[in-house]
PDB file of C-alpha atoms in Angstrom:
ATOM      1  CA  MET A   1    -107.636  69.146  29.204  1.00  0.00           C
ATOM      2  CA  PRO A   2    -104.864  68.912  26.584  1.00  0.00           C
ATOM      3  CA  ALA A   3    -105.561  67.619  23.344  1.00  0.00           C
ATOM      4  CA  LYS A   4    -104.232  64.751  22.261  1.00  0.00           C
ATOM      5  CA  ALA A   5    -105.654  64.143  25.999  1.00  0.00           C
ATOM      6  CA  ARG A   6    -109.302  65.149  25.092  1.00  0.00           C
ATOM      7  CA  THR A   7    -108.857  62.344  22.047  1.00  0.00           C
ATOM      8  CA  THR A   8    -106.966  58.980  23.616  1.00  0.00           C
ATOM      9  CA  ALA A   9    -109.825  59.431  26.056  1.00  0.00           C
ATOM     10  CA  ARG A  10    -112.725  59.478  23.751  1.00  0.00           C
ATOM     11  CA  ALA A  11    -110.589  56.771  21.978  1.00  0.00           C
ATOM     12  CA  THR A  12    -110.789  54.929  25.097  1.00  0.00           C
ATOM     13  CA  ALA A  13    -114.631  55.881  25.648  1.00  0.00           C
ATOM     14  CA  SER A  14    -115.592  54.980  22.396  1.00  0.00           C
ATOM     15  CA  ASN A  15    -113.411  51.479  22.302  1.00  0.00           C
ATOM     16  CA  ALA A  16    -114.480  50.317  25.657  1.00  0.00           C
ATOM     17  CA  THR A  17    -118.638  50.291  24.535  1.00  0.00           C
ATOM     18  CA  ALA A  18    -118.025  48.797  20.596  1.00  0.00           C
ATOM     19  CA  GLN A  19    -116.656  46.220  23.026  1.00  0.00           C
ATOM     20  CA  SER A  20    -119.876  45.904  25.321  1.00  0.00           C
ATOM     21  CA  ARG A  21    -122.414  45.365  22.202  1.00  0.00           C
ATOM     22  CA  GLU A  22    -122.750  42.657  21.646  1.00  0.00           C
ATOM     23  CA  ASP A  23    -124.151  42.861  17.558  1.00  0.00           C
ATOM     24  CA  ILE A  24    -120.053  43.432  15.960  1.00  0.00           C
ATOM     25  CA  LEU A  25    -117.480  42.450  15.519  1.00  0.00           C
ATOM     26  CA  ASN A  26    -114.082  41.620  18.206  1.00  0.00           C
ATOM     27  CA  ALA A  27    -111.768  44.738  15.839  1.00  0.00           C
ATOM     28  CA  ARG A  28    -108.306  42.663  17.365  1.00  0.00           C
ATOM     29  CA  ALA A  29    -109.645  39.076  16.658  1.00  0.00           C
ATOM     30  CA  ILE A  30    -111.284  40.552  13.160  1.00  0.00           C
ATOM     31  CA  SER A  31    -107.351  40.675  12.331  1.00  0.00           C
ATOM     32  CA  THR A  32    -105.995  38.255  12.936  1.00  0.00           C
ATOM     33  CA  LEU A  33    -108.358  36.505  11.528  1.00  0.00           C
ATOM     34  CA  GLY A  34    -107.299  34.965   7.474  1.00  0.00           C
ATOM     35  CA  ALA A  35    -108.972  35.743   4.092  1.00  0.00           C
ATOM     36  CA  GLY A  36    -110.252  32.257   3.620  1.00  0.00           C
ATOM     37  CA  VAL A  37    -112.421  33.007   7.549  1.00  0.00           C
ATOM     38  CA  VAL A  38    -112.856  36.192   6.198  1.00  0.00           C
ATOM     39  CA  ASN A  39    -114.151  34.624   2.703  1.00  0.00           C
ATOM     40  CA  ALA A  40    -115.704  31.566   4.623  1.00  0.00           C
ATOM     41  CA  MET A  41    -117.320  34.259   7.042  1.00  0.00           C
ATOM     42  CA  SER A  42    -119.090  35.460   3.928  1.00  0.00           C
ATOM     43  CA  ALA A  43    -120.450  33.321   2.368  1.00  0.00           C
ATOM     44  CA  VAL A  44    -121.775  32.000   5.108  1.00  0.00           C
ATOM     45  CA  GLY A  45    -123.804  34.955   5.731  1.00  0.00           C
ATOM     46  CA  ALA A  46    -124.285  35.542   1.958  1.00  0.00           C
ATOM     47  CA  ALA A  47    -126.827  31.686   1.693  1.00  0.00           C
ATOM     48  CA  VAL A  48    -128.172  32.105   5.114  1.00  0.00           C
ATOM     49  CA  ILE A  49    -129.099  36.348   3.912  1.00  0.00           C
ATOM     50  CA  LYS A  50    -130.790  34.244   0.915  1.00  0.00           C
ATOM     51  CA  LYS A  51    -132.215  31.099   2.463  1.00  0.00           C
ATOM     52  CA  HIS A  52    -133.985  34.758   4.977  1.00  0.00           C
ATOM     53  CA  LYS A  53    -135.299  36.641   1.974  1.00  0.00           C
ATOM     54  CA  PRO A  54    -138.654  37.010   3.423  1.00  0.00           C
ATOM     55  CA  ALA A  55    -137.821  37.730   6.638  1.00  0.00           C
ATOM     56  CA  LEU A  56    -135.862  40.463   5.059  1.00  0.00           C
ATOM     57  CA  GLY A  57    -137.959  42.364   2.839  1.00  0.00           C
ATOM     58  CA  LYS A  58    -140.641  42.187   5.949  1.00  0.00           C
ATOM     59  CA  SER A  59    -137.762  44.454   8.195  1.00  0.00           C
ATOM     60  CA  PRO A  60    -135.547  44.951   6.720  1.00  0.00           C
ATOM     61  CA  ASP A  61    -134.125  47.239   9.933  1.00  0.00           C
ATOM     62  CA  TRP A  62    -134.644  44.105  12.267  1.00  0.00           C
ATOM     63  CA  PHE A  63    -133.710  42.128  10.476  1.00  0.00           C
ATOM     64  CA  TRP A  64    -129.832  43.249   9.546  1.00  0.00           C
ATOM     65  CA  HIS A  65    -129.973  44.455  13.663  1.00  0.00           C
ATOM     66  CA  VAL A  66    -130.395  41.010  14.213  1.00  0.00           C
ATOM     67  CA  PHE A  67    -128.933  39.386  11.718  1.00  0.00           C
ATOM     68  CA  ALA A  68    -125.431  41.242  13.317  1.00  0.00           C
ATOM     69  CA  LYS A  69    -126.258  40.014  16.314  1.00  0.00           C
ATOM     70  CA  CYS A  70    -125.856  36.703  15.278  1.00  0.00           C
ATOM     71  CA  GLU A  71    -122.996  37.391  13.165  1.00  0.00           C
ATOM     72  CA  ALA A  72    -120.878  38.318  15.361  1.00  0.00           C
ATOM     73  CA  LYS A  73    -122.409  35.693  18.750  1.00  0.00           C
ATOM     74  CA  ALA A  74    -121.591  32.855  16.413  1.00  0.00           C
ATOM     75  CA  ALA A  75    -117.408  34.463  15.696  1.00  0.00           C
ATOM     76  CA  ARG A  76    -116.702  35.012  19.418  1.00  0.00           C
ATOM     77  CA  VAL A  77    -118.170  31.158  19.696  1.00  0.00           C
ATOM     78  CA  ALA A  78    -116.250  30.220  17.281  1.00  0.00           C
ATOM     79  CA  GLU A  79    -112.701  31.902  18.046  1.00  0.00           C
ATOM     80  CA  GLN A  80    -113.623  29.645  21.332  1.00  0.00           C
ATOM     81  CA  ALA A  81    -113.474  26.894  19.845  1.00  0.00           C
ATOM     82  CA  ALA A  82    -110.033  27.769  17.160  1.00  0.00           C
ATOM     83  CA  ARG A  83    -108.056  28.230  20.855  1.00  0.00           C
ATOM     84  CA  ASP A  84    -108.787  24.620  21.896  1.00  0.00           C
ATOM     85  CA  PRO A  85    -105.325  23.144  22.076  1.00  0.00           C
ATOM     86  CA  GLU A  86    -106.859  20.367  19.593  1.00  0.00           C
ATOM     87  CA  ALA A  87    -107.970  22.566  16.947  1.00  0.00           C
ATOM     88  CA  CYS A  88    -107.272  23.196  13.509  1.00  0.00           C
ATOM     89  CA  GLY A  89    -107.505  27.228  13.824  1.00  0.00           C
ATOM     90  CA  ASP A  90    -109.065  28.823  11.113  1.00  0.00           C
ATOM     91  CA  ALA A  91    -110.518  25.418   9.974  1.00  0.00           C
ATOM     92  CA  THR A  92    -112.592  24.843  14.012  1.00  0.00           C
ATOM     93  CA  PHE A  93    -113.998  28.624  14.078  1.00  0.00           C
ATOM     94  CA  ILE A  94    -114.955  28.482   9.678  1.00  0.00           C
ATOM     95  CA  GLU A  95    -116.555  25.000  10.566  1.00  0.00           C
ATOM     96  CA  VAL A  96    -118.330  26.372  13.568  1.00  0.00           C
ATOM     97  CA  TYR A  97    -119.127  29.053  12.094  1.00  0.00           C
ATOM     98  CA  ALA A  98    -121.226  27.521   9.475  1.00  0.00           C
ATOM     99  CA  ALA A  99    -122.527  25.835  11.987  1.00  0.00           C
ATOM    100  CA  GLN A 100    -123.735  28.715  14.325  1.00  0.00           C
ATOM    101  CA  LEU A 101    -124.998  31.410  12.325  1.00  0.00           C
ATOM    102  CA  PRO A 102    -127.897  29.982  10.047  1.00  0.00           C
ATOM    103  CA  LYS A 103    -128.309  27.850  14.761  1.00  0.00           C
ATOM    104  CA  LEU A 104    -128.736  31.190  16.067  1.00  0.00           C
ATOM    105  CA  MET A 105    -130.219  33.764  13.110  1.00  0.00           C
ATOM    106  CA  ALA A 106    -133.239  30.981  12.314  1.00  0.00           C
ATOM    107  CA  SER A 107    -133.703  30.657  16.414  1.00  0.00           C
ATOM    108  CA  ALA A 108    -134.256  34.228  15.909  1.00  0.00           C
ATOM    109  CA  LEU A 109    -136.374  34.700  13.823  1.00  0.00           C
ATOM    110  CA  GLU A 110    -138.696  31.865  14.990  1.00  0.00           C
ATOM    111  CA  SER A 111    -138.286  34.173  18.828  1.00  0.00           C
ATOM    112  CA  HIS A 112    -139.319  36.917  16.549  1.00  0.00           C
ATOM    113  CA  ASP A 113    -142.491  35.220  14.791  1.00  0.00           C
ATOM    114  CA  LYS A 114    -144.295  33.840  18.204  1.00  0.00           C
ATOM    115  CA  ALA A 115    -143.832  37.507  19.806  1.00  0.00           C
ATOM    116  CA  LEU A 116    -145.674  38.680  16.630  1.00  0.00           C
ATOM    117  CA  LYS A 117    -148.348  35.685  16.333  1.00  0.00           C
ATOM    118  CA  ALA A 118    -148.891  36.701  20.542  1.00  0.00           C
ATOM    119  CA  LYS A 119    -149.630  39.846  20.501  1.00  0.00           C
TER     120      LYS A 119
END
């Protein structure tokens, strides 16, 4: 197999893997976001992290894994909302993202705490 074909096959395989994962944001979607949206996402993410600092201290690896999943899901929900014909694009994206990320993270932490108590 020629080198170019191997490289293309590897890139396609890793791209398919990346698209099927829940804990990463879609690269195409990220590239379409404006700088203001990215800044707003960063601010919301920082606030969520600050709010749940004790959970971060207890289990950092788990926390970052769950945070990434919640962040990606919030972005997907916000992207869908922003595509609505009556939506205001970036403003709708930011509004929905800012509403979803804290809820998703709180829900994940609550479920984790319940599971630990059940043991």
